[in-house]
PDB file of C-alpha atoms in Angstrom:
ATOM      1  CA  MET A   1      43.372  44.133 -39.820  1.00  0.00           C
ATOM      2  CA  PRO A   2      40.953  41.241 -39.055  1.00  0.00           C
ATOM      3  CA  GLN A   3      43.975  38.864 -39.235  1.00  0.00           C
ATOM      4  CA  PHE A   4      45.713  40.910 -36.566  1.00  0.00           C
ATOM      5  CA  LEU A   5      42.603  40.930 -34.378  1.00  0.00           C
ATOM      6  CA  ILE A   6      42.222  37.145 -34.703  1.00  0.00           C
ATOM      7  CA  LEU A   7      45.884  36.698 -33.788  1.00  0.00           C
ATOM      8  CA  MET A   8      45.576  38.945 -30.744  1.00  0.00           C
ATOM      9  CA  GLY A   9      42.308  37.278 -29.745  1.00  0.00           C
ATOM     10  CA  ILE A  10      43.854  33.811 -29.806  1.00  0.00           C
ATOM     11  CA  LEU A  11      46.972  34.930 -27.955  1.00  0.00           C
ATOM     12  CA  VAL A  12      44.967  36.730 -25.280  1.00  0.00           C
ATOM     13  CA  GLY A  13      42.651  33.716 -25.003  1.00  0.00           C
ATOM     14  CA  ILE A  14      45.546  31.317 -24.424  1.00  0.00           C
ATOM     15  CA  ILE A  15      47.192  33.680 -21.931  1.00  0.00           C
ATOM     16  CA  VAL A  16      43.893  34.028 -20.013  1.00  0.00           C
ATOM     17  CA  LEU A  17      43.579  30.219 -20.035  1.00  0.00           C
ATOM     18  CA  TYR A  18      47.069  29.889 -18.580  1.00  0.00           C
ATOM     19  CA  VAL A  19      46.567  32.556 -15.907  1.00  0.00           C
ATOM     20  CA  GLY A  20      43.171  31.069 -15.017  1.00  0.00           C
ATOM     21  CA  THR A  21      44.460  27.518 -14.603  1.00  0.00           C
ATOM     22  CA  MET A  22      47.465  28.783 -12.655  1.00  0.00           C
ATOM     23  CA  TYR A  23      45.181  30.764 -10.313  1.00  0.00           C
ATOM     24  CA  LEU A  24      42.873  27.780  -9.783  1.00  0.00           C
ATOM     25  CA  ASN A  25      45.820  25.461  -9.183  1.00  0.00           C
ATOM     26  CA  LYS A  26      47.324  27.850  -6.625  1.00  0.00           C
ATOM     27  CA  LYS A  27      43.982  27.980  -4.793  1.00  0.00           C
ATOM     28  CA  VAL A  28      43.954  24.218  -4.234  1.00  0.00           C
ATOM     29  CA  ALA A  29      46.359  23.445  -1.405  1.00  0.00           C
ATOM     30  CA  ILE A  30      48.851  20.581  -1.628  1.00  0.00           C
ATOM     31  CA  PRO A  31      47.614  17.647   0.511  1.00  0.00           C
ATOM     32  CA  GLU A  32      49.384  17.565   3.879  1.00  0.00           C
ATOM     33  CA  GLU A  33      50.821  14.078   3.414  1.00  0.00           C
ATOM     34  CA  CYS A  34      52.267  15.032   0.004  1.00  0.00           C
ATOM     35  CA  LYS A  35      54.127  18.165   1.142  1.00  0.00           C
ATOM     36  CA  THR A  36      57.431  16.408   1.844  1.00  0.00           C
ATOM     37  CA  ALA A  37      57.357  14.601  -1.506  1.00  0.00           C
ATOM     38  CA  TYR A  38      56.446  17.874  -3.267  1.00  0.00           C
ATOM     39  CA  LEU A  39      59.301  19.847  -1.675  1.00  0.00           C
ATOM     40  CA  GLU A  40      61.722  17.016  -2.414  1.00  0.00           C
ATOM     41  CA  ALA A  41      60.700  16.986  -6.075  1.00  0.00           C
ATOM     42  CA  GLN A  42      60.879  20.773  -6.426  1.00  0.00           C
ATOM     43  CA  SER A  43      64.263  21.231  -4.765  1.00  0.00           C
ATOM     44  CA  CYS A  44      67.157  22.533  -6.838  1.00  0.00           C
ATOM     45  CA  GLU A  45      68.588  19.025  -6.686  1.00  0.00           C
ATOM     46  CA  SER A  46      65.884  17.964  -9.119  1.00  0.00           C
ATOM     47  CA  CYS A  47      67.242  20.198 -11.828  1.00  0.00           C
ATOM     48  CA  ALA A  48      70.886  19.307 -11.234  1.00  0.00           C
ATOM     49  CA  SER A  49      71.716  22.924 -10.496  1.00  0.00           C
ATOM     50  CA  ARG A  50      72.936  22.253  -6.970  1.00  0.00           C
ATOM     51  CA  ASP A  51      74.347  19.414  -4.926  1.00  0.00           C
ATOM     52  CA  GLY A  52      72.278  16.695  -6.547  1.00  0.00           C
ATOM     53  CA  GLY A  53      74.618  16.049  -9.402  1.00  0.00           C
ATOM     54  CA  SER A  54      76.479  19.205 -10.196  1.00  0.00           C
ATOM     55  CA  CYS A  55      77.760  22.065  -8.055  1.00  0.00           C
ATOM     56  CA  GLY A  56      77.936  25.833  -8.046  1.00  0.00           C
ATOM     57  CA  PHE A  57      80.754  27.814  -9.660  1.00  0.00           C
ATOM     58  CA  SER A  58      82.598  28.417  -6.372  1.00  0.00           C
ATOM     59  CA  ASP A  59      82.315  24.719  -5.469  1.00  0.00           C
ATOM     60  CA  ALA A  60      83.679  23.815  -8.906  1.00  0.00           C
ATOM     61  CA  LEU A  61      86.664  26.153  -8.379  1.00  0.00           C
ATOM     62  CA  GLU A  62      87.342  24.637  -4.951  1.00  0.00           C
ATOM     63  CA  PHE A  63      87.198  21.178  -6.482  1.00  0.00           C
ATOM     64  CA  MET A  64      89.570  22.159  -9.296  1.00  0.00           C
ATOM     65  CA  LYS A  65      92.065  23.526  -6.747  1.00  0.00           C
ATOM     66  CA  GLU A  66      91.752  20.352  -4.726  1.00  0.00           C
ATOM     67  CA  VAL A  67      92.510  18.032  -7.639  1.00  0.00           C
ATOM     68  CA  LYS A  68      95.031  20.553  -9.178  1.00  0.00           C
ATOM     69  CA  LEU A  69      93.315  20.792 -12.559  1.00  0.00           C
TER      70      LEU A  69
ATOM     71  CA  MET B   1      51.591  -2.056 -38.468  1.00  0.00           C
ATOM     72  CA  ASN B   2      52.404   1.519 -39.351  1.00  0.00           C
ATOM     73  CA  LEU B   3      51.306   2.709 -35.905  1.00  0.00           C
ATOM     74  CA  LEU B   4      53.427   0.035 -34.227  1.00  0.00           C
ATOM     75  CA  ALA B   5      56.425   1.093 -36.321  1.00  0.00           C
ATOM     76  CA  ILE B   6      55.912   4.715 -35.247  1.00  0.00           C
ATOM     77  CA  LEU B   7      55.687   3.623 -31.595  1.00  0.00           C
ATOM     78  CA  ILE B   8      58.903   1.586 -31.724  1.00  0.00           C
ATOM     79  CA  SER B   9      60.690   4.237 -33.762  1.00  0.00           C
ATOM     80  CA  ALA B  10      59.779   7.024 -31.316  1.00  0.00           C
ATOM     81  CA  MET B  11      60.627   4.875 -28.317  1.00  0.00           C
ATOM     82  CA  LEU B  12      63.937   3.323 -29.328  1.00  0.00           C
ATOM     83  CA  ILE B  13      65.309   4.562 -32.649  1.00  0.00           C
ATOM     84  CA  ASN B  14      64.533   8.293 -32.462  1.00  0.00           C
ATOM     85  CA  ASN B  15      64.569   8.468 -28.686  1.00  0.00           C
ATOM     86  CA  ILE B  16      63.932  12.042 -27.527  1.00  0.00           C
ATOM     87  CA  VAL B  17      66.669  11.986 -24.894  1.00  0.00           C
ATOM     88  CA  LEU B  18      69.512  10.077 -26.537  1.00  0.00           C
ATOM     89  CA  MET B  19      68.971  10.944 -30.199  1.00  0.00           C
ATOM     90  CA  GLN B  20      67.310  14.365 -30.055  1.00  0.00           C
ATOM     91  CA  PHE B  21      68.838  15.606 -26.784  1.00  0.00           C
ATOM     92  CA  LEU B  22      65.554  16.914 -25.381  1.00  0.00           C
ATOM     93  CA  GLY B  23      64.609  16.931 -21.704  1.00  0.00           C
ATOM     94  CA  LEU B  24      68.200  16.605 -20.551  1.00  0.00           C
ATOM     95  CA  CYS B  25      67.753  18.785 -17.448  1.00  0.00           C
ATOM     96  CA  SER B  26      65.306  16.434 -15.782  1.00  0.00           C
ATOM     97  CA  PHE B  27      67.151  13.445 -17.269  1.00  0.00           C
ATOM     98  CA  PHE B  28      70.329  14.286 -15.355  1.00  0.00           C
ATOM     99  CA  GLY B  29      68.660  16.007 -12.413  1.00  0.00           C
ATOM    100  CA  VAL B  30      66.107  13.430 -11.344  1.00  0.00           C
ATOM    101  CA  SER B  31      68.072  10.281 -12.184  1.00  0.00           C
ATOM    102  CA  THR B  32      69.538   9.865  -8.722  1.00  0.00           C
ATOM    103  CA  LYS B  33      66.719   7.941  -7.018  1.00  0.00           C
ATOM    104  CA  MET B  34      64.770   5.098  -8.602  1.00  0.00           C
ATOM    105  CA  LYS B  35      61.521   6.057  -6.827  1.00  0.00           C
ATOM    106  CA  SER B  36      61.606   9.623  -8.205  1.00  0.00           C
ATOM    107  CA  VAL B  37      62.466   8.424 -11.678  1.00  0.00           C
ATOM    108  CA  VAL B  38      59.487   6.087 -11.980  1.00  0.00           C
ATOM    109  CA  GLY B  39      57.123   8.927 -10.948  1.00  0.00           C
ATOM    110  CA  MET B  40      58.822  11.355 -13.312  1.00  0.00           C
ATOM    111  CA  GLY B  41      58.694   8.868 -16.192  1.00  0.00           C
ATOM    112  CA  LEU B  42      54.974   8.245 -15.704  1.00  0.00           C
ATOM    113  CA  ALA B  43      54.270  11.971 -15.434  1.00  0.00           C
ATOM    114  CA  VAL B  44      56.170  12.632 -18.691  1.00  0.00           C
ATOM    115  CA  ILE B  45      54.221   9.890 -20.531  1.00  0.00           C
ATOM    116  CA  VAL B  46      50.897  11.394 -19.394  1.00  0.00           C
ATOM    117  CA  VAL B  47      51.818  15.008 -20.161  1.00  0.00           C
ATOM    118  CA  ILE B  48      53.380  14.336 -23.586  1.00  0.00           C
ATOM    119  CA  PHE B  49      50.333  12.308 -24.627  1.00  0.00           C
ATOM    120  CA  LEU B  50      47.843  14.901 -23.360  1.00  0.00           C
ATOM    121  CA  ALA B  51      49.841  17.701 -24.992  1.00  0.00           C
ATOM    122  CA  ALA B  52      49.747  15.899 -28.358  1.00  0.00           C
ATOM    123  CA  LEU B  53      46.022  15.262 -27.899  1.00  0.00           C
ATOM    124  CA  ILE B  54      45.427  19.023 -27.725  1.00  0.00           C
ATOM    125  CA  THR B  55      48.215  20.691 -29.720  1.00  0.00           C
ATOM    126  CA  PHE B  56      47.783  18.654 -32.922  1.00  0.00           C
ATOM    127  CA  PRO B  57      44.104  19.616 -33.541  1.00  0.00           C
ATOM    128  CA  LEU B  58      44.832  23.154 -32.300  1.00  0.00           C
ATOM    129  CA  TYR B  59      47.490  23.526 -35.007  1.00  0.00           C
ATOM    130  CA  ARG B  60      45.659  21.765 -37.849  1.00  0.00           C
ATOM    131  CA  TYR B  61      42.151  23.090 -37.290  1.00  0.00           C
ATOM    132  CA  VAL B  62      42.745  26.501 -35.714  1.00  0.00           C
ATOM    133  CA  LEU B  63      46.188  27.935 -36.444  1.00  0.00           C
ATOM    134  CA  VAL B  64      46.501  26.626 -40.038  1.00  0.00           C
ATOM    135  CA  GLU B  65      42.888  27.471 -40.900  1.00  0.00           C
ATOM    136  CA  LEU B  66      43.393  31.036 -39.679  1.00  0.00           C
ATOM    137  CA  ASN B  67      46.823  31.344 -41.367  1.00  0.00           C
ATOM    138  CA  ILE B  68      48.563  32.083 -38.094  1.00  0.00           C
ATOM    139  CA  GLU B  69      50.599  28.888 -37.815  1.00  0.00           C
ATOM    140  CA  TYR B  70      53.727  30.973 -37.165  1.00  0.00           C
ATOM    141  CA  ILE B  71      52.622  31.446 -33.528  1.00  0.00           C
ATOM    142  CA  ASP B  72      52.733  27.681 -32.922  1.00  0.00           C
ATOM    143  CA  THR B  73      55.696  27.797 -30.512  1.00  0.00           C
ATOM    144  CA  ILE B  74      54.237  30.450 -28.206  1.00  0.00           C
ATOM    145  CA  ALA B  75      50.756  28.907 -28.425  1.00  0.00           C
ATOM    146  CA  PHE B  76      52.073  25.435 -27.590  1.00  0.00           C
ATOM    147  CA  ILE B  77      54.156  26.713 -24.650  1.00  0.00           C
ATOM    148  CA  LEU B  78      51.096  28.352 -23.116  1.00  0.00           C
ATOM    149  CA  VAL B  79      48.770  25.438 -23.875  1.00  0.00           C
ATOM    150  CA  ILE B  80      51.223  22.905 -22.388  1.00  0.00           C
ATOM    151  CA  ALA B  81      51.739  25.077 -19.294  1.00  0.00           C
ATOM    152  CA  SER B  82      47.944  25.377 -18.857  1.00  0.00           C
ATOM    153  CA  LEU B  83      47.519  21.653 -19.384  1.00  0.00           C
ATOM    154  CA  VAL B  84      50.107  20.857 -16.739  1.00  0.00           C
ATOM    155  CA  GLN B  85      48.401  23.213 -14.264  1.00  0.00           C
ATOM    156  CA  LEU B  86      45.020  21.670 -15.024  1.00  0.00           C
ATOM    157  CA  THR B  87      46.327  18.098 -14.714  1.00  0.00           C
ATOM    158  CA  GLU B  88      47.993  18.934 -11.396  1.00  0.00           C
ATOM    159  CA  LEU B  89      44.774  20.511 -10.145  1.00  0.00           C
ATOM    160  CA  VAL B  90      42.643  17.506 -11.111  1.00  0.00           C
ATOM    161  CA  ILE B  91      45.092  14.952  -9.655  1.00  0.00           C
ATOM    162  CA  LYS B  92      45.352  16.999  -6.443  1.00  0.00           C
ATOM    163  CA  ARG B  93      41.563  16.903  -6.071  1.00  0.00           C
ATOM    164  CA  VAL B  94      40.919  13.329  -7.200  1.00  0.00           C
ATOM    165  CA  SER B  95      43.675  11.154  -5.732  1.00  0.00           C
ATOM    166  CA  LYS B  96      46.226  12.010  -3.071  1.00  0.00           C
ATOM    167  CA  SER B  97      48.226   8.837  -3.651  1.00  0.00           C
ATOM    168  CA  LEU B  98      48.431   9.533  -7.390  1.00  0.00           C
ATOM    169  CA  TYR B  99      49.466  13.100  -6.655  1.00  0.00           C
ATOM    170  CA  LYS B 100      52.220  11.900  -4.337  1.00  0.00           C
ATOM    171  CA  ALA B 101      53.530   9.433  -6.911  1.00  0.00           C
ATOM    172  CA  LEU B 102      53.129  11.465 -10.090  1.00  0.00           C
ATOM    173  CA  GLY B 103      51.667  14.929  -9.488  1.00  0.00           C
ATOM    174  CA  VAL B 104      54.630  16.320  -7.546  1.00  0.00           C
ATOM    175  CA  TYR B 105      56.739  16.116 -10.722  1.00  0.00           C
ATOM    176  CA  LEU B 106      54.244  17.980 -12.900  1.00  0.00           C
ATOM    177  CA  PRO B 107      55.644  21.494 -12.219  1.00  0.00           C
ATOM    178  CA  LEU B 108      59.043  20.261 -13.440  1.00  0.00           C
ATOM    179  CA  ILE B 109      57.476  19.000 -16.656  1.00  0.00           C
ATOM    180  CA  ALA B 110      55.864  22.369 -17.442  1.00  0.00           C
ATOM    181  CA  THR B 111      59.331  23.594 -18.393  1.00  0.00           C
ATOM    182  CA  ASN B 112      60.529  20.340 -19.927  1.00  0.00           C
ATOM    183  CA  CYS B 113      61.516  20.956 -23.543  1.00  0.00           C
ATOM    184  CA  ALA B 114      60.809  17.308 -24.420  1.00  0.00           C
ATOM    185  CA  VAL B 115      57.068  17.996 -24.222  1.00  0.00           C
ATOM    186  CA  LEU B 116      57.304  21.073 -26.448  1.00  0.00           C
ATOM    187  CA  GLY B 117      59.708  19.314 -28.792  1.00  0.00           C
ATOM    188  CA  VAL B 118      57.339  16.389 -29.357  1.00  0.00           C
ATOM    189  CA  ALA B 119      54.378  18.748 -29.899  1.00  0.00           C
ATOM    190  CA  LEU B 120      56.331  20.786 -32.464  1.00  0.00           C
ATOM    191  CA  LYS B 121      57.704  17.705 -34.256  1.00  0.00           C
ATOM    192  CA  ASN B 122      54.201  16.271 -34.446  1.00  0.00           C
ATOM    193  CA  VAL B 123      52.938  19.202 -36.486  1.00  0.00           C
ATOM    194  CA  ALA B 124      56.106  19.644 -38.538  1.00  0.00           C
ATOM    195  CA  VAL B 125      55.618  16.388 -40.472  1.00  0.00           C
ATOM    196  CA  PRO B 126      52.472  15.511 -42.419  1.00  0.00           C
ATOM    197  CA  GLN B 127      50.770  12.740 -40.472  1.00  0.00           C
ATOM    198  CA  THR B 128      47.356  11.754 -39.194  1.00  0.00           C
ATOM    199  CA  TYR B 129      45.995  12.277 -35.691  1.00  0.00           C
ATOM    200  CA  PRO B 130      46.428   8.614 -34.584  1.00  0.00           C
ATOM    201  CA  GLU B 131      49.998   8.669 -35.897  1.00  0.00           C
ATOM    202  CA  ALA B 132      50.712  11.851 -33.970  1.00  0.00           C
ATOM    203  CA  LEU B 133      49.286  10.330 -30.782  1.00  0.00           C
ATOM    204  CA  MET B 134      51.314   7.162 -31.279  1.00  0.00           C
ATOM    205  CA  TYR B 135      54.482   9.208 -31.788  1.00  0.00           C
ATOM    206  CA  ALA B 136      53.751  11.101 -28.561  1.00  0.00           C
ATOM    207  CA  LEU B 137      53.087   7.887 -26.644  1.00  0.00           C
ATOM    208  CA  GLY B 138      56.279   6.309 -28.003  1.00  0.00           C
ATOM    209  CA  SER B 139      58.303   9.400 -27.087  1.00  0.00           C
ATOM    210  CA  GLY B 140      56.958   9.365 -23.527  1.00  0.00           C
ATOM    211  CA  LEU B 141      57.620   5.653 -23.152  1.00  0.00           C
ATOM    212  CA  GLY B 142      61.103   6.134 -24.606  1.00  0.00           C
ATOM    213  CA  TYR B 143      61.848   8.892 -22.094  1.00  0.00           C
ATOM    214  CA  ALA B 144      60.644   6.736 -19.187  1.00  0.00           C
ATOM    215  CA  PHE B 145      62.576   3.688 -20.407  1.00  0.00           C
ATOM    216  CA  ILE B 146      65.825   5.604 -20.856  1.00  0.00           C
ATOM    217  CA  ILE B 147      65.650   7.531 -17.586  1.00  0.00           C
ATOM    218  CA  ILE B 148      64.942   4.328 -15.612  1.00  0.00           C
ATOM    219  CA  THR B 149      67.814   2.484 -17.333  1.00  0.00           C
ATOM    220  CA  PHE B 150      70.152   5.438 -16.841  1.00  0.00           C
ATOM    221  CA  THR B 151      69.268   5.672 -13.133  1.00  0.00           C
ATOM    222  CA  ALA B 152      69.976   1.973 -12.653  1.00  0.00           C
ATOM    223  CA  ILE B 153      73.440   2.508 -14.188  1.00  0.00           C
ATOM    224  CA  ARG B 154      74.079   5.625 -12.090  1.00  0.00           C
ATOM    225  CA  LEU B 155      73.125   3.808  -8.906  1.00  0.00           C
ATOM    226  CA  ARG B 156      75.615   1.064  -9.729  1.00  0.00           C
ATOM    227  CA  LEU B 157      78.263   3.688 -10.503  1.00  0.00           C
ATOM    228  CA  ASP B 158      77.866   5.068  -6.972  1.00  0.00           C
ATOM    229  CA  SER B 159      79.554   1.973  -5.626  1.00  0.00           C
ATOM    230  CA  ALA B 160      82.113   1.743  -8.453  1.00  0.00           C
ATOM    231  CA  ASN B 161      85.693   2.947  -8.219  1.00  0.00           C
ATOM    232  CA  VAL B 162      85.372   6.047 -10.409  1.00  0.00           C
ATOM    233  CA  PRO B 163      88.366   8.466 -10.638  1.00  0.00           C
ATOM    234  CA  LYS B 164      87.792  11.556  -8.480  1.00  0.00           C
ATOM    235  CA  ALA B 165      87.766  13.975 -11.411  1.00  0.00           C
ATOM    236  CA  LEU B 166      84.999  11.993 -13.095  1.00  0.00           C
ATOM    237  CA  LYS B 167      82.761  11.518 -10.061  1.00  0.00           C
ATOM    238  CA  GLY B 168      79.196  12.842 -10.234  1.00  0.00           C
ATOM    239  CA  MET B 169      78.062  14.651 -13.375  1.00  0.00           C
ATOM    240  CA  PRO B 170      81.144  13.939 -15.602  1.00  0.00           C
ATOM    241  CA  ILE B 171      80.710  10.175 -15.384  1.00  0.00           C
ATOM    242  CA  ALA B 172      76.958  10.617 -15.852  1.00  0.00           C
ATOM    243  CA  LEU B 173      77.610  12.512 -19.104  1.00  0.00           C
ATOM    244  CA  VAL B 174      80.051   9.843 -20.287  1.00  0.00           C
ATOM    245  CA  THR B 175      77.463   7.166 -19.479  1.00  0.00           C
ATOM    246  CA  ALA B 176      74.739   9.028 -21.371  1.00  0.00           C
ATOM    247  CA  GLY B 177      77.082   9.361 -24.360  1.00  0.00           C
ATOM    248  CA  LEU B 178      77.832   5.638 -24.366  1.00  0.00           C
ATOM    249  CA  MET B 179      74.107   4.877 -24.089  1.00  0.00           C
ATOM    250  CA  ALA B 180      73.434   7.162 -27.072  1.00  0.00           C
ATOM    251  CA  LEU B 181      76.087   5.295 -29.081  1.00  0.00           C
ATOM    252  CA  ALA B 182      74.526   1.972 -28.102  1.00  0.00           C
ATOM    253  CA  PHE B 183      71.071   3.148 -29.166  1.00  0.00           C
ATOM    254  CA  MET B 184      72.446   4.284 -32.532  1.00  0.00           C
ATOM    255  CA  GLY B 185      72.919   0.587 -33.192  1.00  0.00           C
ATOM    256  CA  LEU B 186      69.134   0.215 -33.278  1.00  0.00           C
ATOM    257  CA  SER B 187      68.801   2.599 -36.233  1.00  0.00           C
ATOM    258  CA  GLY B 188      68.399  -0.273 -38.710  1.00  0.00           C
ATOM    259  CA  LEU B 189      65.641  -1.967 -36.705  1.00  0.00           C
ATOM    260  CA  ILE B 190      62.763  -0.634 -38.841  1.00  0.00           C
TER     261      ILE B 190
END
């Protein structure tokens, strides 16, 4: 039983730490001159899920039709 | 000497991207502009090092002592996510120029498996704290080195005569594969 309580205590502690830091971070606004750079970095392009390097499923199908694959 | 060997090994021989296939999303996603890549590389070095600084003692002196080391993955995910939030918060407050160059990439790194992978590998093998930190530093440097090199190649490929079916991501994957093969040649270095 104490083992379980320790486990839950640590897990809850870490979750509270995460939620707390996330809340504090959200409260601090992004500096005005950094907004463009921030949006550019966070766009889907950054994760290669859109036009940046790869394309969506429908785009891929269109491409395959175009090159007759 | 041992620490230097760990650094070189983590950076070149057991590179996290090319040999362990970690952090591939950002590796392929961000490697389109040199400016973004340098910022991303620096951010990864900082976060991997800070994560190792915290997760190693957390595992050895808290989780192992309390016999709850089996929650290491979930604990590390949350600790790394908190660390990234905290780092972003501090950089945002302290230096706007640093935030513009490095901080904007921090949210992407919160979900980067390379950071978690290095933290988990650090505790999986018996080693000392300085060795763990050196491994983390080497991994971060290795990531930055590879992503910068890869971007330089991709930028040159933009002006090359690549067959239409291979344009974009396919040729990038082929390039990454060839780079991985080339880096396998360094396996006898140490």
